[in-house]
Short mmCIF file of C-alpha atoms in Angstrom, two decimals:
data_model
loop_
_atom_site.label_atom_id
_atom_site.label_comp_id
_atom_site.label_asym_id
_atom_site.label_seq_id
_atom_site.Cartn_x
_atom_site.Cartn_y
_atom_site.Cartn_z
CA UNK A 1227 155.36 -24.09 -115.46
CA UNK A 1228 154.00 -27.43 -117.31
CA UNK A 1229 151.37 -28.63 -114.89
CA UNK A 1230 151.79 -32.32 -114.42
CA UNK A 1231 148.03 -32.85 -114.12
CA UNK A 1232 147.26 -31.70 -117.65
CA UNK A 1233 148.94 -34.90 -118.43
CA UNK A 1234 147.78 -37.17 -115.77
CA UNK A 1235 143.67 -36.55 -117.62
CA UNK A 1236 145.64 -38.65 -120.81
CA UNK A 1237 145.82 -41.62 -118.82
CA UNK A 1238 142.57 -41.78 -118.06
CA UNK A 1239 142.24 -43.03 -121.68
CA UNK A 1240 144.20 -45.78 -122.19
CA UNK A 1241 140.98 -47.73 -121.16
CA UNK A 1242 138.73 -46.09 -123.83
CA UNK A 1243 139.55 -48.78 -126.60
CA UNK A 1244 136.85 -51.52 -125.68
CA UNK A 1245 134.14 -49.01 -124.97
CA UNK A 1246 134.71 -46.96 -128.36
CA UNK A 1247 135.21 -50.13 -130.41
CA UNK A 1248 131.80 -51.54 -129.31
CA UNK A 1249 130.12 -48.53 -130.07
CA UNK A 1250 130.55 -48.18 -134.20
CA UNK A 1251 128.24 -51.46 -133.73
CA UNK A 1252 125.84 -48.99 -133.03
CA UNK A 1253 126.49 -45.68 -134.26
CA UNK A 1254 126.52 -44.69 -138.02
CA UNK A 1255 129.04 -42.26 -137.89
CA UNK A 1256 132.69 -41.52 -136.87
CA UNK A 1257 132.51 -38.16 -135.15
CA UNK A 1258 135.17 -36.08 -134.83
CA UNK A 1259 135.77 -36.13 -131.12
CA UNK A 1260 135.49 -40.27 -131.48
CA UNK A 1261 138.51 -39.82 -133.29
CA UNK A 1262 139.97 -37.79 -131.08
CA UNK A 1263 139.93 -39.99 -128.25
CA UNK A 1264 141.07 -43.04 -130.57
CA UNK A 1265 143.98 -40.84 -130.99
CA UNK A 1266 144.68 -40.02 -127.66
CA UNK A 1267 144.24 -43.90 -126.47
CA UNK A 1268 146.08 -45.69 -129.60
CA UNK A 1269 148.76 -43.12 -131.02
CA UNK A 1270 152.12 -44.38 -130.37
CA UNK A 1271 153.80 -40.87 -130.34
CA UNK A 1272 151.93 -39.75 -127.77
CA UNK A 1273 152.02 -42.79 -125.60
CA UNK A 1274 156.12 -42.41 -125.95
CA UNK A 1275 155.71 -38.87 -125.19
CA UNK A 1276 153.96 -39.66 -122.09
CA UNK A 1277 156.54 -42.48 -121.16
CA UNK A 1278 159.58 -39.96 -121.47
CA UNK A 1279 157.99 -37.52 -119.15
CA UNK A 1280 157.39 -40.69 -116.64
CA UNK A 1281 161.15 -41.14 -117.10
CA UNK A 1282 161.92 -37.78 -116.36
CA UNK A 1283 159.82 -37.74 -113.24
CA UNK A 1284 161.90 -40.83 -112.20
CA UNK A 1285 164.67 -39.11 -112.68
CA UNK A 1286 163.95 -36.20 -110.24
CA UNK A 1287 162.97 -38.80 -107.67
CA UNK A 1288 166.26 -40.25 -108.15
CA UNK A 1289 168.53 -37.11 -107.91
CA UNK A 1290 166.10 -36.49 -104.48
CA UNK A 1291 167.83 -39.56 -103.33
CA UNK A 1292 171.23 -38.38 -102.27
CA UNK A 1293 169.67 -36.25 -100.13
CA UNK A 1294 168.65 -39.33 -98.24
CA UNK A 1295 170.52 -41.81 -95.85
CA UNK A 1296 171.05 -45.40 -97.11
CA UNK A 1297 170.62 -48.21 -95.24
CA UNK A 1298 171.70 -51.66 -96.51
CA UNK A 1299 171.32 -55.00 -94.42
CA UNK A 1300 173.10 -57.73 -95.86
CA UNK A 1301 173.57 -61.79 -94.57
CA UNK A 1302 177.27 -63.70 -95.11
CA UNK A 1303 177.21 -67.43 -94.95
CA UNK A 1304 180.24 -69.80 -95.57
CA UNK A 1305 180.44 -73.03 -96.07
CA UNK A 1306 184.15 -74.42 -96.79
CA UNK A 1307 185.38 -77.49 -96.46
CA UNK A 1308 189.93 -78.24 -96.02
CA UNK A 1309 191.38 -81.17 -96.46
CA UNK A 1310 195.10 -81.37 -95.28
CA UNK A 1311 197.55 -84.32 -94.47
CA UNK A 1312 196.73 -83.48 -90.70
CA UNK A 1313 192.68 -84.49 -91.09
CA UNK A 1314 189.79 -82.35 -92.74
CA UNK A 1315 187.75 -78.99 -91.14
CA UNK A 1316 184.58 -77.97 -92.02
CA UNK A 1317 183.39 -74.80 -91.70
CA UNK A 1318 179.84 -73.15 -91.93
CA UNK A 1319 179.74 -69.73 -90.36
CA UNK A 1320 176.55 -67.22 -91.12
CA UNK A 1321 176.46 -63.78 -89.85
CA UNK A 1322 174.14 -60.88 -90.31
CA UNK A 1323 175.18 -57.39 -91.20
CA UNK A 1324 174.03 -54.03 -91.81
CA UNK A 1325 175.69 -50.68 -92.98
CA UNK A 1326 174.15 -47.37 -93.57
CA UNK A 1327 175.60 -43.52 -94.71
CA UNK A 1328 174.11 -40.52 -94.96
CA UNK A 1329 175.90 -37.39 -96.37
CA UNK A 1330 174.89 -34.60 -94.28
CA UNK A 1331 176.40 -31.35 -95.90
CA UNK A 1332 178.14 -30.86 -99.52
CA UNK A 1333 178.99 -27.85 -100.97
CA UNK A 1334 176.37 -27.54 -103.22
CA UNK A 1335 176.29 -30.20 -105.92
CA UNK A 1336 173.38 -32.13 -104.90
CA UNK A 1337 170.82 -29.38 -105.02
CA UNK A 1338 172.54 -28.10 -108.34
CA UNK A 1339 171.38 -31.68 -109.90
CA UNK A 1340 168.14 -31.96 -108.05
CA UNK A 1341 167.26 -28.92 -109.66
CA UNK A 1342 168.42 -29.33 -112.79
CA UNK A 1343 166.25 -32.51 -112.82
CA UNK A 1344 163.68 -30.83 -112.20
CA UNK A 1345 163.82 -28.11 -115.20
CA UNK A 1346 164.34 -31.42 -117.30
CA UNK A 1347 161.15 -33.42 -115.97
CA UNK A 1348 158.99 -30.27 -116.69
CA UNK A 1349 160.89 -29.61 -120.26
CA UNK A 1350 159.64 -33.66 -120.89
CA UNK A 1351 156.25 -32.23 -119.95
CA UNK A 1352 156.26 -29.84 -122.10
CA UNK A 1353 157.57 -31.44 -124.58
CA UNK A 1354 154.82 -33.83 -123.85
CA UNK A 1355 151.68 -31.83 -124.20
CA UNK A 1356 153.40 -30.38 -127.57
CA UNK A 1357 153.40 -33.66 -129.29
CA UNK A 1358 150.16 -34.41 -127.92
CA UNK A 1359 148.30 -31.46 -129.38
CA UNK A 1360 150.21 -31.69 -132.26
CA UNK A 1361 148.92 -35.12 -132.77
CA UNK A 1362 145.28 -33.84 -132.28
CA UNK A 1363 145.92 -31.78 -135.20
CA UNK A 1364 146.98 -34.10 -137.58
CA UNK A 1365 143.44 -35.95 -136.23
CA UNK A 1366 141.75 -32.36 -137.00
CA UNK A 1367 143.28 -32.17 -140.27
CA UNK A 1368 143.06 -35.44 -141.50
CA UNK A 1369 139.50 -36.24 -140.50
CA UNK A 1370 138.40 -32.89 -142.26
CA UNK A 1371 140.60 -33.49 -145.34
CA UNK A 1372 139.00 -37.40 -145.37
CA UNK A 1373 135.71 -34.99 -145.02
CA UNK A 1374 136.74 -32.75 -147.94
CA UNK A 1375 137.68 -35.93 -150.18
CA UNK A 1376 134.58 -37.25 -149.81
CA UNK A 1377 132.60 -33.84 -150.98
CA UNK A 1378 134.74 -33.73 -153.89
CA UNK A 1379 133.85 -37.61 -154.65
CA UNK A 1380 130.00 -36.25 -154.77
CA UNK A 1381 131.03 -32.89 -156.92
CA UNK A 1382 132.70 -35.44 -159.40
CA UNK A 1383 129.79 -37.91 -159.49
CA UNK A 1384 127.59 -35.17 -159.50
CA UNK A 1385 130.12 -34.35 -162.83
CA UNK A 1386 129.47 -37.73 -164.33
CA UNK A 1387 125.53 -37.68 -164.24
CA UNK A 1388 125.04 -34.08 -165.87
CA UNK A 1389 127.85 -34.94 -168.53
CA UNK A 1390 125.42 -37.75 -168.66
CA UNK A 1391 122.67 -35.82 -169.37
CA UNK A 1392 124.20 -33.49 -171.69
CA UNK A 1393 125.14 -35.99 -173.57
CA UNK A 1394 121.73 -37.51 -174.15
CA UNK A 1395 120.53 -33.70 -174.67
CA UNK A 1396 123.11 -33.76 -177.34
CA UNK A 1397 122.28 -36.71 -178.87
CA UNK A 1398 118.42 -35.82 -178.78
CA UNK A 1399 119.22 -32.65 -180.57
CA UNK A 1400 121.50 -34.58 -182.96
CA UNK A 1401 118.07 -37.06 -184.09
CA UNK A 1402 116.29 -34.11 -184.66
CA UNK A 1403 118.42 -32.52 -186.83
CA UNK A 1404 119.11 -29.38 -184.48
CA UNK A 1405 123.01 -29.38 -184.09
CA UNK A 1406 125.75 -31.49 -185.94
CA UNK A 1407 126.98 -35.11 -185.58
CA UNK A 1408 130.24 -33.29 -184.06
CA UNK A 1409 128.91 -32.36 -180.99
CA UNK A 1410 128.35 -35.92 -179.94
CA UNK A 1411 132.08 -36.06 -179.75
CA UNK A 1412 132.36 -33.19 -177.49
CA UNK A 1413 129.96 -34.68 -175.07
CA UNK A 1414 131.02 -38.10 -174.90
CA UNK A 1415 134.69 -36.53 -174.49
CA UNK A 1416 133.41 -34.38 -171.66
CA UNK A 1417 131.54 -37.42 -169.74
CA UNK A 1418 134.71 -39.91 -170.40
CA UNK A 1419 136.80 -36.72 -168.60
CA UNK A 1420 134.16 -36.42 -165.62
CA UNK A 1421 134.93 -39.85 -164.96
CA UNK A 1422 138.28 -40.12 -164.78
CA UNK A 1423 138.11 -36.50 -162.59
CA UNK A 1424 135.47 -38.73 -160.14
CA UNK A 1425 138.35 -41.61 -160.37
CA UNK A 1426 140.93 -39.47 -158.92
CA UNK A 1427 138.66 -38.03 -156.36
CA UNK A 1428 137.96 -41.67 -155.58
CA UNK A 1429 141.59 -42.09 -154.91
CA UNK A 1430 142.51 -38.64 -152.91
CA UNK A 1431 139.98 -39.80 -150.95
CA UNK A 1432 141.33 -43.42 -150.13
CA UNK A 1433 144.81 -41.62 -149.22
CA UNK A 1434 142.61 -39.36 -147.15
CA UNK A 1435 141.14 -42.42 -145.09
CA UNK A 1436 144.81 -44.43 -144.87
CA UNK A 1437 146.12 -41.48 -143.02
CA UNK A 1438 143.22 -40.92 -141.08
CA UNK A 1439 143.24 -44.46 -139.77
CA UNK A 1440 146.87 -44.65 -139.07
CA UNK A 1441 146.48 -41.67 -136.74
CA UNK A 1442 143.92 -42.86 -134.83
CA UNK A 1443 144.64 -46.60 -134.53
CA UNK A 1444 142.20 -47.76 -136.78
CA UNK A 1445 142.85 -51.44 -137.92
CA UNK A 1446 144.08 -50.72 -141.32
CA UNK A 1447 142.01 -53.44 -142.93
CA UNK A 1448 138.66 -52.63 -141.66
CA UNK A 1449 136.34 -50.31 -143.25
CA UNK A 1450 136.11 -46.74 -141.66
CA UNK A 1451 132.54 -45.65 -140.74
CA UNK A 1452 131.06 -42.43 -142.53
CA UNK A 1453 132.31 -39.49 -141.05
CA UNK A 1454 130.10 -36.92 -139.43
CA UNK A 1455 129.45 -34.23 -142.11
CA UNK A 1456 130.54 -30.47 -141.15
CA UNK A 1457 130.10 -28.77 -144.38
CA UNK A 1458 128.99 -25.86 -142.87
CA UNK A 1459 130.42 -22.25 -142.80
CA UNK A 1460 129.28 -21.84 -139.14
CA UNK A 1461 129.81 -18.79 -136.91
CA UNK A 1462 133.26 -16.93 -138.08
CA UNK A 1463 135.01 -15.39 -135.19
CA UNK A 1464 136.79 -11.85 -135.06
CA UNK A 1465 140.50 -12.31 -135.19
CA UNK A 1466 142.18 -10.55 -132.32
CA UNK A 1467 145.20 -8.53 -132.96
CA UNK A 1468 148.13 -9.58 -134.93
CA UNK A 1469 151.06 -8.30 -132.23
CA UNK A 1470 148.82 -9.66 -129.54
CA UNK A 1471 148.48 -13.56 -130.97
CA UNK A 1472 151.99 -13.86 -131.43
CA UNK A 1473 153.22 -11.99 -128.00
CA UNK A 1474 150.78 -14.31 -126.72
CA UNK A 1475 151.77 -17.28 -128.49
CA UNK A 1476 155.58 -17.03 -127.57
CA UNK A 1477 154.57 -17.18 -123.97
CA UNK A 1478 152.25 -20.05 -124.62
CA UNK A 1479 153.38 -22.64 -126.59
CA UNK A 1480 154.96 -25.44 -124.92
CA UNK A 1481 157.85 -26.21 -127.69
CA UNK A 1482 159.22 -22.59 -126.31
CA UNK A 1483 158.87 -23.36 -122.97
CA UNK A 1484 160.41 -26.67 -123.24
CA UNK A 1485 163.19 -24.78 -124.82
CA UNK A 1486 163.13 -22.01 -121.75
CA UNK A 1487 163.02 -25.16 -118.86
CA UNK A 1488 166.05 -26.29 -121.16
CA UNK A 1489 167.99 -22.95 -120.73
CA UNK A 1490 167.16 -22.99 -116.78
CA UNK A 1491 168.78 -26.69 -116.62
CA UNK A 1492 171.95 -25.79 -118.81
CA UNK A 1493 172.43 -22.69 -116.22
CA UNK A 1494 172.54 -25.04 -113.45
CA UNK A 1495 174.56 -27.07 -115.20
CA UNK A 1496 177.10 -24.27 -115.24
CA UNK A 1497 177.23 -23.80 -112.27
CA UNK A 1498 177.66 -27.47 -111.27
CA UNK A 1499 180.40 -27.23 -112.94
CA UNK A 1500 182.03 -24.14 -111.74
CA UNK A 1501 181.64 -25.98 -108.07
CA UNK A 1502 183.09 -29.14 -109.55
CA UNK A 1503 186.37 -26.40 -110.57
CA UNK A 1504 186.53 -24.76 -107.29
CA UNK A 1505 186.40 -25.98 -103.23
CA UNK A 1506 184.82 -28.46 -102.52
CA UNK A 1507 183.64 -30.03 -99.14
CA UNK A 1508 181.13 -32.57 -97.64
CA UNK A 1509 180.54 -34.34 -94.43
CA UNK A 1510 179.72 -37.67 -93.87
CA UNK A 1511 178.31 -39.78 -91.41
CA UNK A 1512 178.67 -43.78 -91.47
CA UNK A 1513 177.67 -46.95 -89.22
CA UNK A 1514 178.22 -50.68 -89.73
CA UNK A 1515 177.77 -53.58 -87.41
CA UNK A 1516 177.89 -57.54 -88.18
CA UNK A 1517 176.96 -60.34 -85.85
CA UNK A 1518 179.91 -62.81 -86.70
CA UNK A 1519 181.93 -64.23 -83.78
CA UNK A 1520 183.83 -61.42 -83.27
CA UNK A 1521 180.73 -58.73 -83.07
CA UNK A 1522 181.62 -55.02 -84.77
CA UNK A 1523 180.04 -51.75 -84.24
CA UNK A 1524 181.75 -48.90 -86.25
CA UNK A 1525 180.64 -45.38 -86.25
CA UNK A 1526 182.30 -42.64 -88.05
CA UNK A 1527 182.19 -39.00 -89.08
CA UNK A 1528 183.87 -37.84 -91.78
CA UNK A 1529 184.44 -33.81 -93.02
CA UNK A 1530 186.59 -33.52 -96.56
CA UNK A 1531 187.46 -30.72 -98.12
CA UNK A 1532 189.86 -30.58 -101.59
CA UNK A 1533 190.96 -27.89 -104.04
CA UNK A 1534 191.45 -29.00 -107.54
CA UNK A 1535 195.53 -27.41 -107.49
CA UNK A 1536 196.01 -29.04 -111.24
CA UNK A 1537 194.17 -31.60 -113.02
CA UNK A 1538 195.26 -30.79 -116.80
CA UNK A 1539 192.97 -27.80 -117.01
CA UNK A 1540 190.15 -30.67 -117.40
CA UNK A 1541 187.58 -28.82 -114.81
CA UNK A 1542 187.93 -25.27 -116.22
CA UNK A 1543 187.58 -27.08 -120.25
CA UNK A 1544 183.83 -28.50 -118.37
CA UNK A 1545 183.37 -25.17 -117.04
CA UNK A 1546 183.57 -23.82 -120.76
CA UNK A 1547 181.96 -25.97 -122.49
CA UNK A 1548 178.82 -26.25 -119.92
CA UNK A 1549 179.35 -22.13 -120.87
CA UNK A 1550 179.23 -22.51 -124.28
CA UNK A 1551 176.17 -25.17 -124.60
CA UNK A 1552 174.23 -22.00 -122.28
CA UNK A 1553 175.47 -19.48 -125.33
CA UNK A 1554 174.19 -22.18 -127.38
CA UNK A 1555 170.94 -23.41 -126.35
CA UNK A 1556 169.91 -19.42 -125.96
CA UNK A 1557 170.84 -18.71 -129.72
CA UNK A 1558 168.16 -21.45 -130.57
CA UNK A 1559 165.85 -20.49 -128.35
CA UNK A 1560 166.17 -16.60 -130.22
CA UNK A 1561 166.08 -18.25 -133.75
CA UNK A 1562 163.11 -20.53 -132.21
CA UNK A 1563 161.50 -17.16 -131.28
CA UNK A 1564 161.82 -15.82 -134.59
CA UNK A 1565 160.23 -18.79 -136.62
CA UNK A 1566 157.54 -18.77 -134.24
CA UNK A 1567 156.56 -15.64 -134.94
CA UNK A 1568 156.67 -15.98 -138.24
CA UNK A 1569 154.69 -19.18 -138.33
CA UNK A 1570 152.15 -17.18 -136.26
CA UNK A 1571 152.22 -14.46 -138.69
CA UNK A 1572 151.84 -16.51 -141.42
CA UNK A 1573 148.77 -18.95 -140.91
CA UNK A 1574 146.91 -15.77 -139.03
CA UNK A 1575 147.35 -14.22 -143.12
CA UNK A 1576 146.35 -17.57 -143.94
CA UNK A 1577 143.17 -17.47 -142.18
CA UNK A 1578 142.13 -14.08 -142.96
CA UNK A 1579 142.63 -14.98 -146.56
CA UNK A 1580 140.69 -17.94 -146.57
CA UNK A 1581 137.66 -16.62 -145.20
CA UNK A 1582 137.74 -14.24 -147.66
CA UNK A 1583 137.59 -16.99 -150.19
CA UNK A 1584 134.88 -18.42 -148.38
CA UNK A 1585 132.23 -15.01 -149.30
CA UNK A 1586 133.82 -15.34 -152.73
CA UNK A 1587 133.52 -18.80 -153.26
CA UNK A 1588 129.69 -18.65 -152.37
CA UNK A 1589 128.94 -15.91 -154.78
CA UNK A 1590 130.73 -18.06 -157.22
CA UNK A 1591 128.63 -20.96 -156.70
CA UNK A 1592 125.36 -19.09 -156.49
CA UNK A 1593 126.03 -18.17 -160.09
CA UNK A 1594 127.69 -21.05 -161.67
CA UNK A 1595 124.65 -22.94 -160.47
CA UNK A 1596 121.99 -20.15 -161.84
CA UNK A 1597 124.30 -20.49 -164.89
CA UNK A 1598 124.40 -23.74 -165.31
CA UNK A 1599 120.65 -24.61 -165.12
CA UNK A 1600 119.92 -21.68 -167.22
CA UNK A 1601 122.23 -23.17 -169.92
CA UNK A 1602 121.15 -26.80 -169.84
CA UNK A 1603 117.32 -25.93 -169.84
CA UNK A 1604 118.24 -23.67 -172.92
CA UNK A 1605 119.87 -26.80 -174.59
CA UNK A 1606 116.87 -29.39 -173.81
CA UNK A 1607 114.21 -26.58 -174.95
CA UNK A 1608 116.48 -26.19 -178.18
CA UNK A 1609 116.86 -21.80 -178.06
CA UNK A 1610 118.85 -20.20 -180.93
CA UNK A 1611 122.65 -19.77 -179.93
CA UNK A 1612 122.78 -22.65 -177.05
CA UNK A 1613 125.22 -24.91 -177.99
CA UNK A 1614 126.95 -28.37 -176.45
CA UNK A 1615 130.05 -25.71 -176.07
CA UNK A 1616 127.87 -23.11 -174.25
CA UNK A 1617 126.09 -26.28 -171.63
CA UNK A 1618 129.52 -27.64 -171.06
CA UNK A 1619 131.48 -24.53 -169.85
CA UNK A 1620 128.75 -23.74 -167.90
CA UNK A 1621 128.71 -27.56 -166.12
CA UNK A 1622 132.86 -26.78 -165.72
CA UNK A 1623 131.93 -23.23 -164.24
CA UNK A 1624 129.89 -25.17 -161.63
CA UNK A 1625 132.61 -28.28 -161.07
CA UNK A 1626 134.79 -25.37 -160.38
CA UNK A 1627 132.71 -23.17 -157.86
CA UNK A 1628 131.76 -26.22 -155.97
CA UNK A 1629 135.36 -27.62 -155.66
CA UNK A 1630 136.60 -24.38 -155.05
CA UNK A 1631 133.61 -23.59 -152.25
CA UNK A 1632 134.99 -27.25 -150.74
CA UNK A 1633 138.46 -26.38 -150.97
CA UNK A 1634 137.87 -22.85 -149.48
CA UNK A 1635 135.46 -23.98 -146.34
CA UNK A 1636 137.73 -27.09 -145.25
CA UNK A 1637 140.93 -24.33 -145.60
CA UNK A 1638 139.20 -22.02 -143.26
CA UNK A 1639 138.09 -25.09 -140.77
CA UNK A 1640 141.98 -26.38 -140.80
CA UNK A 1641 143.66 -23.16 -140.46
CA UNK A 1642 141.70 -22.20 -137.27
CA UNK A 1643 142.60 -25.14 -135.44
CA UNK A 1644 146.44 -24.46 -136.76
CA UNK A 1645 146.48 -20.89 -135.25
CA UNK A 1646 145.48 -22.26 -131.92
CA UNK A 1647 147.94 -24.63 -132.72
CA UNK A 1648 150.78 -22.28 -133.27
CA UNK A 1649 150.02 -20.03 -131.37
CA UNK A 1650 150.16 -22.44 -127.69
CA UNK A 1651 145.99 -22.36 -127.33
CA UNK A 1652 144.66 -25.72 -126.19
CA UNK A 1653 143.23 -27.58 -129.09
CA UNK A 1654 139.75 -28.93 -129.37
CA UNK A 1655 138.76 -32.51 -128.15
CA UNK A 1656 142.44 -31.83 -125.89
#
């Protein structure tokens, strides 16, 4: 069951705005648990996921009620004033009063609710903590795709200053009568093309950081800090088995359990219903007394019982359709099941793939980089065969390897924190 104090440690945050905003006066950086906890204290969806399970709390607390007496004091004053042939009477009479009830035995009903509101408040928690650590992946996601943007912005600049130098290679070679005027055009076509490539980046990059700081609450118009760089491959974990993640994932994820505590409440609800068809009995207790001039003390016990003989066939239509939203909401819950699974299956692939790419990707860079130097030393020391063609595929050999190496490491980086995502495992910084 959704534990009510994994929710109760959000709260704690709501008073983390001041202290984190006076701190990027000091610190260089944005990490990525700063963001995280900008997230938790400023994201709307998860402060109106934590205000629905509030509600839903209330609610239980409220169906608790009716097992409860009432008690209601009350004061009567009037003040009336008749004016008739015979002469005029005032009157001003005020009297106190108080009544109370309490509903001792029912058959039933009241516990069928209470419970039911129950299942409810903890399918709001659940629901809760699901939009909450789906929130912190969007944070995970979009800080280390701001992250990515930013190491493709260097790969393209880093584009721009050897087309740069190529081209001056070129032109050298051109004065001294080594290659042909023509290859100035190829050049100067390749460094107007690295630019516009470093333009773009520029601009993935800006999307990057609008997302970012709409996530985490980040006034829109002010500048975000540099981000903490994690361009590193780091430790890679062993994957545990396949059946095992998502056997273990159904149980665990909190949009299936919601769905579960949902299925527990729509039972009850049946069988509120088939109580509401059948007998039904209840006894009450009551007491009043006023103070007016004529003093009253009333005390009463009351037993009713009443058997629906015919009422349209509207009880027995509740009964089936309380039956039929059951048959429904398990049907989703078996389709749910089955897209779980799959989504499981899926980014664990996903993962497995991508840190494959990650060992290719570094091979590839190791030798578009051995390539690439060997080829543009070749063209400045003028060797036989090395021409502008031969420097510039190797420079777009090494734009590719390190864009691809970016891609593949920030993939990897993303996709773990989806599998503990998907598959119900708490997410880091939660």
């Amino acid at each position: 069951m959704f534990s009510t104090m994994k929710l109760s440690h959000w709260s704690s945050f709501f008073g983390f705005v001041a202290l984190a905003a006076s701190s990027w006066s000091q610190n260089e950086t944005l990490s990525l648990i700063e963001a995280i906890s900008m997230a938790r204290t400023n994201n709307g969806t998860i402060r109106s996921a934590m205000l629905d399970h509030e509600a839903s709390k209330s609610r239980v607390a409220s169906s608790f009620s009716s097992f409860l007496p009432s008690v209601t004091p009350s004061y009567r004053y009037n003040s009336s004033r008749t004016s008739t042939t015979s002469g005029v009477t005032n009157l001003n009479d005020g009297f106190p009063s108080v009544s109370a009830s309490w509903q001792l035995i029912d058959s039933g009903q009241r516990e069928l609710t209470f419970r039911a509101s129950k299942r409810f408040a903890a399918q709001a928690g659940s629901n809760a903590l699901q939009t909450i650590r789906q929130i912190l992946f969007s944070v995970h996601e979009q800080y280390l795709n701001t992250l990515r943007a930013q190491e493709l912005v260097r790969v393209s600049e880093a584009s721009v200053e050897r087309a740069e130098e190529i081209l001056k290679a070129t032109e050298a070679q051109i004065a001294a009568k080594q290659v042909a005027e023509k290859d100035r055009l190829q050049a100067q076509a390749d460094r107007l093309n690295a630019k516009v490539d470093f333009l773009g980046a520029k601009n993935q990059l800006s999307s990057a950081t609008a997302s970012l700081k709409a996530t985490i609450g980040w006034d829109i118009l002010r500048p975000l800090p540099p981000l903490d760089k994690m361009l590193e491959a780091g430790t890679i974990e062993p994957l545990a088995d396949l059946a095992e993640m998502i056997k273990s994932g159904i149980a665990s994820r909190e949009d299936l359990r919601s769905r579960r505590f949902g299925i527990e409440a729509q039972r009850l609800s049946v069988s509120r219903a088939q109580r509401d068809a059948g007998i039904s009995f209840s006894i009450d207790t009551n007491y009043a007394r006023n103070w007016s001039n004529t003093e009253l003390d009333s005390r009463s016990i009351t037993f009713l019982t009443s058997i629906p003989l015919f009422d349209g066939n509207a009880r027995r239509e509740a009964v089936r359709q309380e039956e039929f939203g059951l048959r429904s909401e398990i049907s989703s819950y078996d389709q749910a099941v089955r897209v779980a699974s799959a989504e499981i299956e899926s980014v664990y692939l996903e993962l497995a793939q991508n840190r494959e790419r990650i060992e290719a990707a570094t091979a590839a860079l190791e030798a578009a980089r051995l390539n690439y130097k060997a080829a543009s030393e070749a063209q400045k020391l003028g060797a036989d065969g090395t021409s502008v063609i031969t420097v510039l595929t190797a420079k777009i050999s090494l734009v590719t390897a390190e864009s691809n190496y970016v891609d593949a490491l920030y993939d990897v980086k993303i996709s773990e924190v989806l599998l503990k995502l998907v598959t119900g495992q708490p997410i880091p910084g939660e």
